[in-house]
PDB file of C-alpha atoms in Angstrom:
ATOM      1  CA  MET O 858     -61.109  15.242 -29.934  1.00 67.00           C
ATOM      2  CA  ILE O 859     -58.520  17.160 -27.950  1.00 73.00           C
ATOM      3  CA  SER O 860     -55.133  17.582 -29.598  1.00 69.00           C
ATOM      4  CA  PRO O 861     -52.290  17.248 -27.113  1.00 80.00           C
ATOM      5  CA  ASP O 862     -49.913  20.187 -26.680  1.00 90.00           C
ATOM      6  CA  PHE O 863     -46.969  18.492 -24.998  1.00 93.00           C
ATOM      7  CA  LYS O 864     -44.888  21.640 -24.699  1.00 95.00           C
ATOM      8  CA  ALA O 865     -47.739  23.552 -23.049  1.00 94.00           C
ATOM      9  CA  ASP O 866     -48.404  20.647 -20.660  1.00 95.00           C
ATOM     10  CA  LEU O 867     -44.742  20.525 -19.624  1.00 96.00           C
ATOM     11  CA  ARG O 868     -44.650  24.302 -19.149  1.00 96.00           C
ATOM     12  CA  VAL O 869     -47.720  24.243 -16.880  1.00 95.00           C
ATOM     13  CA  ILE O 870     -46.166  21.556 -14.661  1.00 96.00           C
ATOM     14  CA  LEU O 871     -42.836  23.425 -14.491  1.00 98.00           C
ATOM     15  CA  GLN O 872     -44.568  26.700 -13.632  1.00 97.00           C
ATOM     16  CA  ASP O 873     -46.607  25.038 -10.896  1.00 94.00           C
ATOM     17  CA  ALA O 874     -43.408  23.785  -9.244  1.00 96.00           C
ATOM     18  CA  ARG O 875     -41.784  27.236  -9.622  1.00 97.00           C
ATOM     19  CA  ASP O 876     -44.792  28.903  -7.990  1.00 95.00           C
ATOM     20  CA  THR O 877     -44.813  26.412  -5.123  1.00 94.00           C
ATOM     21  CA  LEU O 878     -41.131  27.028  -4.431  1.00 96.00           C
ATOM     22  CA  LEU O 879     -41.550  30.814  -4.269  1.00 96.00           C
ATOM     23  CA  TRP O 880     -44.700  30.528  -2.164  1.00 95.00           C
ATOM     24  CA  LYS O 881     -42.680  28.774   0.559  1.00 95.00           C
ATOM     25  CA  LEU O 882     -40.791  32.060   1.202  1.00 96.00           C
ATOM     26  CA  GLU O 883     -43.902  34.162   1.711  1.00 95.00           C
ATOM     27  CA  GLY O 884     -44.378  35.729   5.129  1.00 95.00           C
ATOM     28  CA  LEU O 885     -40.976  34.690   6.486  1.00 97.00           C
ATOM     29  CA  SER O 886     -38.239  36.895   7.903  1.00 97.00           C
ATOM     30  CA  GLU O 887     -34.808  37.328   6.303  1.00 96.00           C
ATOM     31  CA  TYR O 888     -33.376  34.973   8.898  1.00 97.00           C
ATOM     32  CA  ASP O 889     -36.007  32.270   8.359  1.00 97.00           C
ATOM     33  CA  ILE O 890     -35.568  32.146   4.582  1.00 97.00           C
ATOM     34  CA  ARG O 891     -31.788  31.824   4.992  1.00 97.00           C
ATOM     35  CA  ARG O 892     -31.262  29.668   8.033  1.00 96.00           C
ATOM     36  CA  PRO O 893     -29.962  26.143   7.507  1.00 96.00           C
ATOM     37  CA  MET O 894     -32.562  23.615   8.583  1.00 95.00           C
ATOM     38  CA  THR O 895     -30.675  20.379   7.842  1.00 94.00           C
ATOM     39  CA  PRO O 896     -27.170  19.162   8.705  1.00 94.00           C
ATOM     40  CA  THR O 897     -26.175  19.909   5.073  1.00 94.00           C
ATOM     41  CA  GLY O 898     -27.405  23.518   5.246  1.00 95.00           C
ATOM     42  CA  THR O 899     -30.605  23.290   3.199  1.00 96.00           C
ATOM     43  CA  ASN O 900     -32.408  26.638   3.309  1.00 97.00           C
ATOM     44  CA  LEU O 901     -35.262  28.225   1.382  1.00 97.00           C
ATOM     45  CA  LEU O 902     -33.469  31.138  -0.316  1.00 97.00           C
ATOM     46  CA  GLY O 903     -30.595  28.852  -1.314  1.00 97.00           C
ATOM     47  CA  LEU O 904     -33.034  26.535  -3.099  1.00 98.00           C
ATOM     48  CA  VAL O 905     -34.313  29.485  -5.154  1.00 98.00           C
ATOM     49  CA  LYS O 906     -30.759  30.631  -5.938  1.00 96.00           C
ATOM     50  CA  HIS O 907     -29.794  27.109  -7.009  1.00 95.00           C
ATOM     51  CA  LEU O 908     -32.790  26.743  -9.317  1.00 97.00           C
ATOM     52  CA  ALA O 909     -32.034  30.125 -10.917  1.00 96.00           C
ATOM     53  CA  GLY O 910     -28.600  28.738 -11.747  1.00 94.00           C
ATOM     54  CA  ALA O 911     -30.024  25.452 -13.003  1.00 95.00           C
ATOM     55  CA  GLU O 912     -32.574  27.133 -15.300  1.00 97.00           C
ATOM     56  CA  GLY O 913     -29.926  29.554 -16.545  1.00 96.00           C
ATOM     57  CA  PHE O 914     -27.603  26.667 -17.316  1.00 94.00           C
ATOM     58  CA  TYR O 915     -30.076  24.310 -18.943  1.00 96.00           C
ATOM     59  CA  PHE O 916     -32.319  26.729 -20.861  1.00 97.00           C
ATOM     60  CA  GLY O 917     -29.546  29.273 -21.464  1.00 96.00           C
ATOM     61  CA  THR O 918     -26.040  27.872 -21.804  1.00 94.00           C
ATOM     62  CA  VAL O 919     -27.053  24.464 -23.149  1.00 95.00           C
ATOM     63  CA  PHE O 920     -29.086  26.001 -25.997  1.00 97.00           C
ATOM     64  CA  GLY O 921     -26.631  28.797 -26.844  1.00 96.00           C
ATOM     65  CA  ARG O 922     -28.886  31.431 -25.233  1.00 96.00           C
ATOM     66  CA  PRO O 923     -26.769  32.598 -22.280  1.00 94.00           C
ATOM     67  CA  VAL O 924     -28.366  34.503 -19.409  1.00 95.00           C
ATOM     68  CA  SER O 925     -26.842  35.938 -16.260  1.00 91.00           C
ATOM     69  CA  ALA O 926     -27.557  33.470 -13.437  1.00 92.00           C
ATOM     70  CA  PRO O 927     -25.835  32.086 -10.349  1.00 88.00           C
ATOM     71  CA  GLU O 928     -23.072  29.704 -11.332  1.00 86.00           C
ATOM     72  CA  LEU O 929     -23.731  26.085 -10.396  1.00 84.00           C
ATOM     73  CA  TRP O 930     -20.811  24.841  -8.329  1.00 78.00           C
ATOM     74  CA  ILE O 931     -21.132  21.424  -9.874  1.00 77.00           C
ATOM     75  CA  ALA O 932     -20.890  22.814 -13.434  1.00 74.00           C
ATOM     76  CA  GLY O 933     -18.234  25.477 -13.045  1.00 71.00           C
ATOM     77  CA  ASP O 934     -15.553  27.100 -10.960  1.00 74.00           C
ATOM     78  CA  ALA O 935     -17.714  28.298  -8.056  1.00 78.00           C
ATOM     79  CA  GLU O 936     -16.832  27.140  -4.546  1.00 85.00           C
ATOM     80  CA  PRO O 937     -18.667  23.999  -3.408  1.00 87.00           C
ATOM     81  CA  ASN O 938     -22.328  24.706  -2.657  1.00 88.00           C
ATOM     82  CA  ALA O 939     -22.002  28.431  -3.548  1.00 88.00           C
ATOM     83  CA  ASP O 940     -25.353  28.257  -5.347  1.00 91.00           C
ATOM     84  CA  LEU O 941     -27.154  26.700  -2.390  1.00 93.00           C
ATOM     85  CA  TRP O 942     -27.038  29.583   0.097  1.00 95.00           C
ATOM     86  CA  ALA O 943     -27.215  33.353   0.097  1.00 95.00           C
ATOM     87  CA  THR O 944     -24.461  35.616   1.371  1.00 94.00           C
ATOM     88  CA  PRO O 945     -25.546  38.562   3.568  1.00 95.00           C
ATOM     89  CA  ASP O 946     -25.222  40.981   0.636  1.00 95.00           C
ATOM     90  CA  GLU O 947     -27.436  38.875  -1.655  1.00 95.00           C
ATOM     91  CA  THR O 948     -30.906  40.178  -0.925  1.00 95.00           C
ATOM     92  CA  ARG O 949     -34.140  38.277  -1.118  1.00 96.00           C
ATOM     93  CA  GLU O 950     -35.291  40.738  -3.809  1.00 97.00           C
ATOM     94  CA  ARG O 951     -32.169  40.137  -5.867  1.00 96.00           C
ATOM     95  CA  ILE O 952     -32.362  36.341  -5.683  1.00 97.00           C
ATOM     96  CA  VAL O 953     -36.125  36.047  -6.186  1.00 97.00           C
ATOM     97  CA  GLY O 954     -36.091  38.743  -8.884  1.00 97.00           C
ATOM     98  CA  GLY O 955     -33.191  36.982 -10.569  1.00 96.00           C
ATOM     99  CA  TYR O 956     -35.040  33.684 -10.462  1.00 98.00           C
ATOM    100  CA  ARG O 957     -38.120  35.283 -12.053  1.00 98.00           C
ATOM    101  CA  ARG O 958     -35.923  36.903 -14.732  1.00 97.00           C
ATOM    102  CA  VAL O 959     -34.139  33.624 -15.509  1.00 97.00           C
ATOM    103  CA  CYS O 960     -37.477  31.775 -15.625  1.00 98.00           C
ATOM    104  CA  ALA O 961     -38.767  34.337 -18.128  1.00 98.00           C
ATOM    105  CA  HIS O 962     -35.643  33.703 -20.229  1.00 98.00           C
ATOM    106  CA  SER O 963     -36.242  29.962 -19.947  1.00 98.00           C
ATOM    107  CA  ASP O 964     -39.823  30.438 -21.071  1.00 98.00           C
ATOM    108  CA  ALA O 965     -38.609  32.403 -24.097  1.00 98.00           C
ATOM    109  CA  THR O 966     -36.229  29.541 -24.946  1.00 98.00           C
ATOM    110  CA  ILE O 967     -39.055  27.001 -24.568  1.00 97.00           C
ATOM    111  CA  GLU O 968     -41.301  29.130 -26.761  1.00 97.00           C
ATOM    112  CA  ALA O 969     -38.653  29.708 -29.440  1.00 97.00           C
ATOM    113  CA  LEU O 970     -37.485  26.134 -29.898  1.00 97.00           C
ATOM    114  CA  PRO O 971     -39.234  22.909 -30.863  1.00 97.00           C
ATOM    115  CA  LEU O 972     -39.209  20.041 -28.349  1.00 97.00           C
ATOM    116  CA  ASP O 973     -36.736  18.130 -30.549  1.00 96.00           C
ATOM    117  CA  ALA O 974     -34.227  21.043 -30.643  1.00 97.00           C
ATOM    118  CA  VAL O 975     -30.820  19.805 -29.527  1.00 97.00           C
ATOM    119  CA  GLY O 976     -28.583  21.637 -27.074  1.00 96.00           C
ATOM    120  CA  ARG O 977     -25.166  20.631 -25.774  1.00 94.00           C
ATOM    121  CA  ILE O 978     -24.143  20.287 -22.154  1.00 92.00           C
ATOM    122  CA  PRO O 979     -20.675  21.818 -22.025  1.00 88.00           C
ATOM    123  CA  GLY O 980     -17.715  20.037 -20.560  1.00 78.00           C
ATOM    124  CA  GLU O 981     -15.204  17.359 -21.239  1.00 65.00           C
ATOM    125  CA  ARG O 982     -17.847  14.792 -22.120  1.00 71.00           C
ATOM    126  CA  GLY O 983     -20.377  17.289 -23.495  1.00 72.00           C
ATOM    127  CA  ASN O 984     -23.650  15.500 -24.120  1.00 90.00           C
ATOM    128  CA  ASP O 985     -26.405  16.455 -26.503  1.00 94.00           C
ATOM    129  CA  ILE O 986     -29.830  16.946 -24.958  1.00 95.00           C
ATOM    130  CA  THR O 987     -33.201  17.808 -26.465  1.00 97.00           C
ATOM    131  CA  LEU O 988     -35.437  20.609 -25.242  1.00 98.00           C
ATOM    132  CA  HIS O 989     -37.988  17.924 -24.320  1.00 97.00           C
ATOM    133  CA  ARG O 990     -35.476  16.100 -22.120  1.00 97.00           C
ATOM    134  CA  THR O 991     -34.370  19.421 -20.622  1.00 97.00           C
ATOM    135  CA  LEU O 992     -37.947  20.317 -19.709  1.00 97.00           C
ATOM    136  CA  VAL O 993     -38.475  16.929 -18.092  1.00 97.00           C
ATOM    137  CA  HIS O 994     -35.199  17.327 -16.163  1.00 97.00           C
ATOM    138  CA  MET O 995     -36.102  20.819 -14.938  1.00 98.00           C
ATOM    139  CA  ILE O 996     -39.590  19.673 -13.887  1.00 98.00           C
ATOM    140  CA  TYR O 997     -37.936  16.926 -11.876  1.00 98.00           C
ATOM    141  CA  GLU O 998     -35.267  19.278 -10.463  1.00 97.00           C
ATOM    142  CA  THR O 999     -37.723  22.031  -9.542  1.00 98.00           C
ATOM    143  CA  SER O1000     -40.302  19.638  -8.063  1.00 96.00           C
ATOM    144  CA  ARG O1001     -37.584  17.905  -6.025  1.00 97.00           C
ATOM    145  CA  HIS O1002     -36.444  21.191  -4.548  1.00 97.00           C
ATOM    146  CA  ALA O1003     -40.014  22.387  -4.004  1.00 95.00           C
ATOM    147  CA  GLY O1004     -40.407  19.224  -1.904  1.00 94.00           C
ATOM    148  CA  HIS O1005     -37.307  20.192   0.038  1.00 96.00           C
ATOM    149  CA  ALA O1006     -38.861  23.625   0.538  1.00 96.00           C
ATOM    150  CA  ASP O1007     -42.043  21.963   1.859  1.00 94.00           C
ATOM    151  CA  VAL O1008     -40.095  20.206   4.586  1.00 95.00           C
ATOM    152  CA  VAL O1009     -37.877  23.189   5.392  1.00 96.00           C
ATOM    153  CA  ARG O1010     -40.885  25.504   5.682  1.00 95.00           C
ATOM    154  CA  GLU O1011     -42.641  23.064   8.010  1.00 93.00           C
ATOM    155  CA  LEU O1012     -39.507  22.966  10.164  1.00 94.00           C
ATOM    156  CA  VAL O1013     -39.292  26.772  10.187  1.00 95.00           C
ATOM    157  CA  ASP O1014     -42.842  27.637  11.272  1.00 92.00           C
ATOM    158  CA  GLY O1015     -45.105  24.621  10.833  1.00 88.00           C
ATOM    159  CA  ALA O1016     -46.704  25.892   7.601  1.00 86.00           C
ATOM    160  CA  VAL O1017     -47.626  23.118   5.194  1.00 85.00           C
ATOM    161  CA  GLY O1018     -49.302  22.761   1.841  1.00 80.00           C
ATOM    162  CA  GLN O1019     -48.816  22.038  -1.786  1.00 76.00           C
ATOM    163  CA  ARG O1020     -49.942  25.327  -3.319  1.00 69.00           C
ATOM    164  CA  VAL O1021     -51.768  28.541  -2.591  1.00 68.00           C
ATOM    165  CA  GLY O1022     -55.450  27.739  -2.027  1.00 67.00           C
ATOM    166  CA  GLY O1023     -54.939  23.985  -2.064  1.00 64.00           C
ATOM    167  CA  ASP O1024     -52.892  22.560   0.739  1.00 69.00           C
ATOM    168  CA  ASN O1025     -53.486  18.879  -0.153  1.00 75.00           C
ATOM    169  CA  MET O1026     -53.327  17.949   3.534  1.00 75.00           C
ATOM    170  CA  ALA O1027     -55.622  15.666   5.513  1.00 79.00           C
ATOM    171  CA  PRO O1028     -58.141  17.647   7.558  1.00 81.00           C
ATOM    172  CA  GLY O1029     -57.278  17.997  11.225  1.00 79.00           C
ATOM    173  CA  ASP O1030     -56.499  20.550  13.896  1.00 81.00           C
ATOM    174  CA  ALA O1031     -53.227  20.782  15.822  1.00 82.00           C
ATOM    175  CA  SER O1032     -54.241  18.125  18.346  1.00 88.00           C
ATOM    176  CA  TRP O1033     -55.214  15.725  15.543  1.00 84.00           C
ATOM    177  CA  TRP O1034     -51.723  16.134  13.998  1.00 81.00           C
ATOM    178  CA  VAL O1035     -50.038  15.524  17.371  1.00 84.00           C
ATOM    179  CA  GLU O1036     -52.035  12.301  17.760  1.00 89.00           C
ATOM    180  CA  HIS O1037     -51.289  11.304  14.142  1.00 87.00           C
ATOM    181  CA  ARG O1038     -47.546  11.857  14.607  1.00 85.00           C
ATOM    182  CA  GLU O1039     -47.605   9.818  17.829  1.00 88.00           C
ATOM    183  CA  ARG O1040     -49.431   6.992  16.004  1.00 88.00           C
ATOM    184  CA  VAL O1041     -46.790   7.010  13.255  1.00 85.00           C
ATOM    185  CA  GLU O1042     -44.017   6.991  15.897  1.00 88.00           C
ATOM    186  CA  CYS O1043     -45.591   4.027  17.706  1.00 88.00           C
ATOM    187  CA  ALA O1044     -45.925   2.110  14.452  1.00 87.00           C
ATOM    188  CA  ALA O1045     -42.266   2.756  13.637  1.00 87.00           C
ATOM    189  CA  LYS O1046     -41.138   1.506  17.078  1.00 87.00           C
ATOM    190  CA  GLU O1047     -43.362  -1.569  16.854  1.00 86.00           C
ATOM    191  CA  ALA O1048     -42.046  -2.432  13.378  1.00 88.00           C
ATOM    192  CA  ALA O1049     -38.482  -2.076  14.684  1.00 87.00           C
ATOM    193  CA  GLY O1050     -39.210  -4.401  17.623  1.00 86.00           C
ATOM    194  CA  GLN O1051     -39.096  -1.577  20.155  1.00 86.00           C
ATOM    195  CA  ARG O1052     -41.641  -0.958  22.827  1.00 78.00           C
ATOM    196  CA  PRO O1053     -44.065   1.810  21.820  1.00 64.00           C
TER     197      PRO O1053
END
Protein backbone atom coordinates (compact mmCIF):
# COMPACT_ATOMS: atom_id res chain seq x y z
CA MET A 1 0.00 0.00 0.00
CA ILE A 2 1.23 3.48 -0.86
CA SER A 3 1.30 5.97 1.98
CA PRO A 4 0.23 9.44 0.87
CA ASP A 5 2.67 12.31 1.29
CA PHE A 6 0.34 15.29 1.01
CA LYS A 7 3.05 17.89 1.42
CA ALA A 8 5.18 16.33 -1.31
CA ASP A 9 2.16 16.09 -3.63
CA LEU A 10 1.33 19.76 -3.11
CA ARG A 11 4.96 20.77 -3.68
CA VAL A 12 5.12 18.86 -6.99
CA ILE A 13 1.98 20.59 -8.26
CA LEU A 14 3.25 24.02 -7.17
CA GLN A 15 6.64 23.42 -8.80
CA ASP A 16 5.01 22.33 -12.05
CA ALA A 17 3.07 25.61 -12.22
CA ARG A 18 6.24 27.60 -11.39
CA ASP A 19 8.16 25.83 -14.16
CA THR A 20 5.38 26.44 -16.68
CA LEU A 21 5.32 30.14 -15.85
CA LEU A 22 9.08 30.56 -16.34
CA TRP A 23 9.04 28.48 -19.53
CA LYS A 24 6.68 31.01 -21.12
CA LEU A 25 9.51 33.60 -21.11
CA GLU A 26 12.02 31.39 -22.92
CA GLY A 27 13.22 32.59 -26.31
CA LEU A 28 11.49 35.97 -26.14
CA SER A 29 13.05 39.43 -26.43
CA GLU A 30 13.11 41.99 -23.62
CA TYR A 31 10.28 43.82 -25.31
CA ASP A 32 8.11 40.72 -25.74
CA ILE A 33 8.37 39.63 -22.10
CA ARG A 34 7.40 43.14 -20.95
CA ARG A 35 4.84 44.37 -23.42
CA PRO A 36 1.24 44.65 -22.27
CA MET A 37 -0.95 42.22 -24.17
CA THR A 38 -4.33 43.02 -22.60
CA PRO A 39 -6.19 46.26 -21.92
CA THR A 40 -5.19 45.91 -18.23
CA GLY A 41 -1.48 45.57 -19.06
CA THR A 42 -0.94 41.85 -18.45
CA ASN A 43 2.61 40.92 -19.42
CA LEU A 44 4.86 37.91 -18.88
CA LEU A 45 7.62 39.44 -16.74
CA GLY A 46 5.05 41.21 -14.58
CA LEU A 47 3.38 37.87 -13.81
CA VAL A 48 6.72 36.50 -12.58
CA LYS A 49 7.37 39.62 -10.48
CA HIS A 50 3.88 39.39 -8.96
CA LEU A 51 4.29 35.74 -8.04
CA ALA A 52 7.66 36.44 -6.42
CA GLY A 53 5.86 38.95 -4.23
CA ALA A 54 3.01 36.55 -3.49
CA GLU A 55 5.34 33.69 -2.50
CA GLY A 56 7.44 36.06 -0.40
CA PHE A 57 4.33 37.31 1.37
CA TYR A 58 2.60 33.98 1.97
CA PHE A 59 5.56 31.71 2.72
CA GLY A 60 7.68 34.45 4.27
CA THR A 61 5.80 37.23 6.05
CA VAL A 62 2.78 35.13 7.03
CA PHE A 63 4.95 32.50 8.75
CA GLY A 64 7.40 34.93 10.38
CA ARG A 65 10.14 34.02 7.88
CA PRO A 66 10.60 37.30 5.98
CA VAL A 67 12.38 37.34 2.62
CA SER A 68 13.17 40.20 0.28
CA ALA A 69 10.52 40.16 -2.47
CA PRO A 70 8.53 42.65 -4.54
CA GLU A 71 5.86 44.29 -2.42
CA LEU A 72 2.32 43.36 -3.39
CA TRP A 73 0.39 46.56 -4.04
CA ILE A 74 -2.74 44.99 -2.59
CA ALA A 75 -0.99 44.12 0.69
CA GLY A 76 1.16 47.18 1.28
CA ASP A 77 2.07 50.71 0.36
CA ALA A 78 3.24 50.13 -3.21
CA GLU A 79 1.55 52.05 -6.01
CA PRO A 80 -1.37 50.22 -7.65
CA ASN A 81 -0.17 47.34 -9.85
CA ALA A 82 3.52 48.01 -9.06
CA ASP A 83 4.11 44.26 -8.75
CA LEU A 84 2.51 43.48 -12.10
CA TRP A 85 5.02 45.09 -14.47
CA ALA A 86 8.75 45.68 -14.71
CA THR A 87 10.37 49.08 -14.88
CA PRO A 88 13.17 49.52 -17.46
CA ASP A 89 15.85 49.15 -14.76
CA GLU A 90 14.39 45.86 -13.45
CA THR A 91 16.16 43.28 -15.57
CA ARG A 92 14.83 39.90 -16.60
CA GLU A 93 17.74 38.30 -14.72
CA ARG A 94 16.89 40.22 -11.55
CA ILE A 95 13.19 39.38 -11.62
CA VAL A 96 13.56 35.73 -12.66
CA GLY A 97 16.52 35.25 -10.30
CA GLY A 98 14.53 36.88 -7.51
CA TYR A 99 11.59 34.60 -8.21
CA ARG A 100 13.82 31.53 -8.05
CA ARG A 101 15.38 32.79 -4.80
CA VAL A 102 11.98 33.47 -3.22
CA CYS A 103 10.72 30.04 -4.37
CA ALA A 104 13.73 28.41 -2.71
CA HIS A 105 12.87 30.30 0.49
CA SER A 106 9.26 29.14 0.16
CA ASP A 107 10.44 25.56 -0.27
CA ALA A 108 12.51 25.89 2.90
CA THR A 109 9.43 27.15 4.76
CA ILE A 110 7.36 24.25 3.40
CA GLU A 111 10.06 21.78 4.41
CA ALA A 112 10.52 23.26 7.89
CA LEU A 113 6.88 23.44 8.95
CA PRO A 114 4.11 20.86 9.27
CA LEU A 115 1.01 21.31 7.12
CA ASP A 116 -0.99 22.32 10.19
CA ALA A 117 1.46 25.10 11.15
CA VAL A 118 -0.43 28.37 11.56
CA GLY A 119 0.70 31.68 10.14
CA ARG A 120 -0.96 35.07 10.36
CA ILE A 121 -1.90 37.31 7.47
CA PRO A 122 -0.97 40.79 8.68
CA GLY A 123 -3.37 43.68 8.60
CA GLU A 124 -6.30 45.17 10.35
CA ARG A 125 -8.29 41.95 10.21
CA GLY A 126 -5.28 39.62 10.34
CA ASN A 127 -6.44 36.08 9.68
CA ASP A 128 -4.78 32.86 10.73
CA ILE A 129 -3.93 30.47 7.91
CA THR A 130 -2.36 27.01 7.91
CA LEU A 131 0.58 26.02 5.76
CA HIS A 132 -1.74 23.54 4.02
CA ARG A 133 -4.19 26.31 3.09
CA THR A 134 -1.29 28.53 2.01
CA LEU A 135 0.05 25.81 -0.30
CA VAL A 136 -3.39 25.31 -1.82
CA HIS A 137 -3.74 29.08 -2.29
CA MET A 138 -0.32 29.42 -3.95
CA ILE A 139 -1.01 26.46 -6.25
CA TYR A 140 -4.21 28.20 -7.31
CA GLU A 141 -2.51 31.59 -7.64
CA THR A 142 0.48 30.27 -9.60
CA SER A 143 -1.63 28.06 -11.87
CA ARG A 144 -4.00 30.95 -12.56
CA HIS A 145 -1.13 33.20 -13.61
CA ALA A 146 0.54 30.41 -15.59
CA GLY A 147 -2.75 30.26 -17.52
CA HIS A 148 -2.54 33.99 -18.11
CA ALA A 149 1.03 33.45 -19.33
CA ASP A 150 -0.25 30.76 -21.75
CA VAL A 151 -2.61 33.22 -23.38
CA VAL A 152 -0.13 36.12 -23.36
CA ARG A 153 2.58 33.96 -24.94
CA GLU A 154 0.19 32.81 -27.66
CA LEU A 155 -0.67 36.45 -28.37
CA VAL A 156 3.03 37.39 -28.49
CA ASP A 157 4.31 34.77 -30.93
CA GLY A 158 1.78 31.97 -31.31
CA ALA A 159 3.66 29.54 -29.05
CA VAL A 160 1.37 27.24 -27.09
CA GLY A 161 1.70 24.35 -24.68
CA GLN A 162 1.33 23.26 -21.12
CA ARG A 163 4.92 22.31 -20.34
CA VAL A 164 8.28 21.55 -21.88
CA GLY A 165 8.02 18.30 -23.83
CA GLY A 166 4.26 18.01 -23.42
CA ASP A 167 2.20 20.66 -25.11
CA ASN A 168 -1.19 19.07 -24.35
CA MET A 169 -2.59 20.45 -27.62
CA ALA A 170 -4.68 18.70 -30.26
CA PRO A 171 -2.58 17.60 -33.22
CA GLY A 172 -2.81 19.86 -36.24
CA ASP A 173 -0.76 22.08 -38.49
CA ALA A 174 -1.27 25.82 -38.96
CA SER A 175 -4.03 25.37 -41.55
CA TRP A 176 -5.89 22.95 -39.26
CA TRP A 177 -5.86 25.57 -36.47
CA VAL A 178 -7.13 28.29 -38.85
CA GLU A 179 -10.01 26.01 -39.86
CA HIS A 180 -10.68 25.09 -36.21
CA ARG A 181 -10.79 28.74 -35.16
CA GLU A 182 -13.18 29.54 -38.03
CA ARG A 183 -15.42 26.64 -36.98
CA VAL A 184 -15.51 27.96 -33.40
CA GLU A 185 -16.28 31.48 -34.70
CA CYS A 186 -19.15 30.18 -36.86
CA ALA A 187 -20.58 28.25 -33.92
CA ALA A 188 -20.44 31.37 -31.73
CA LYS A 189 -22.25 33.47 -34.36
CA GLU A 190 -24.88 30.78 -34.92
CA ALA A 191 -25.52 30.46 -31.17
CA ALA A 192 -25.91 34.25 -30.96
CA GLY A 193 -28.42 34.27 -33.82
CA GLN A 194 -25.97 35.90 -36.23
CA ARG A 195 -25.28 34.75 -39.72
CA PRO A 196 -22.06 32.72 -39.90
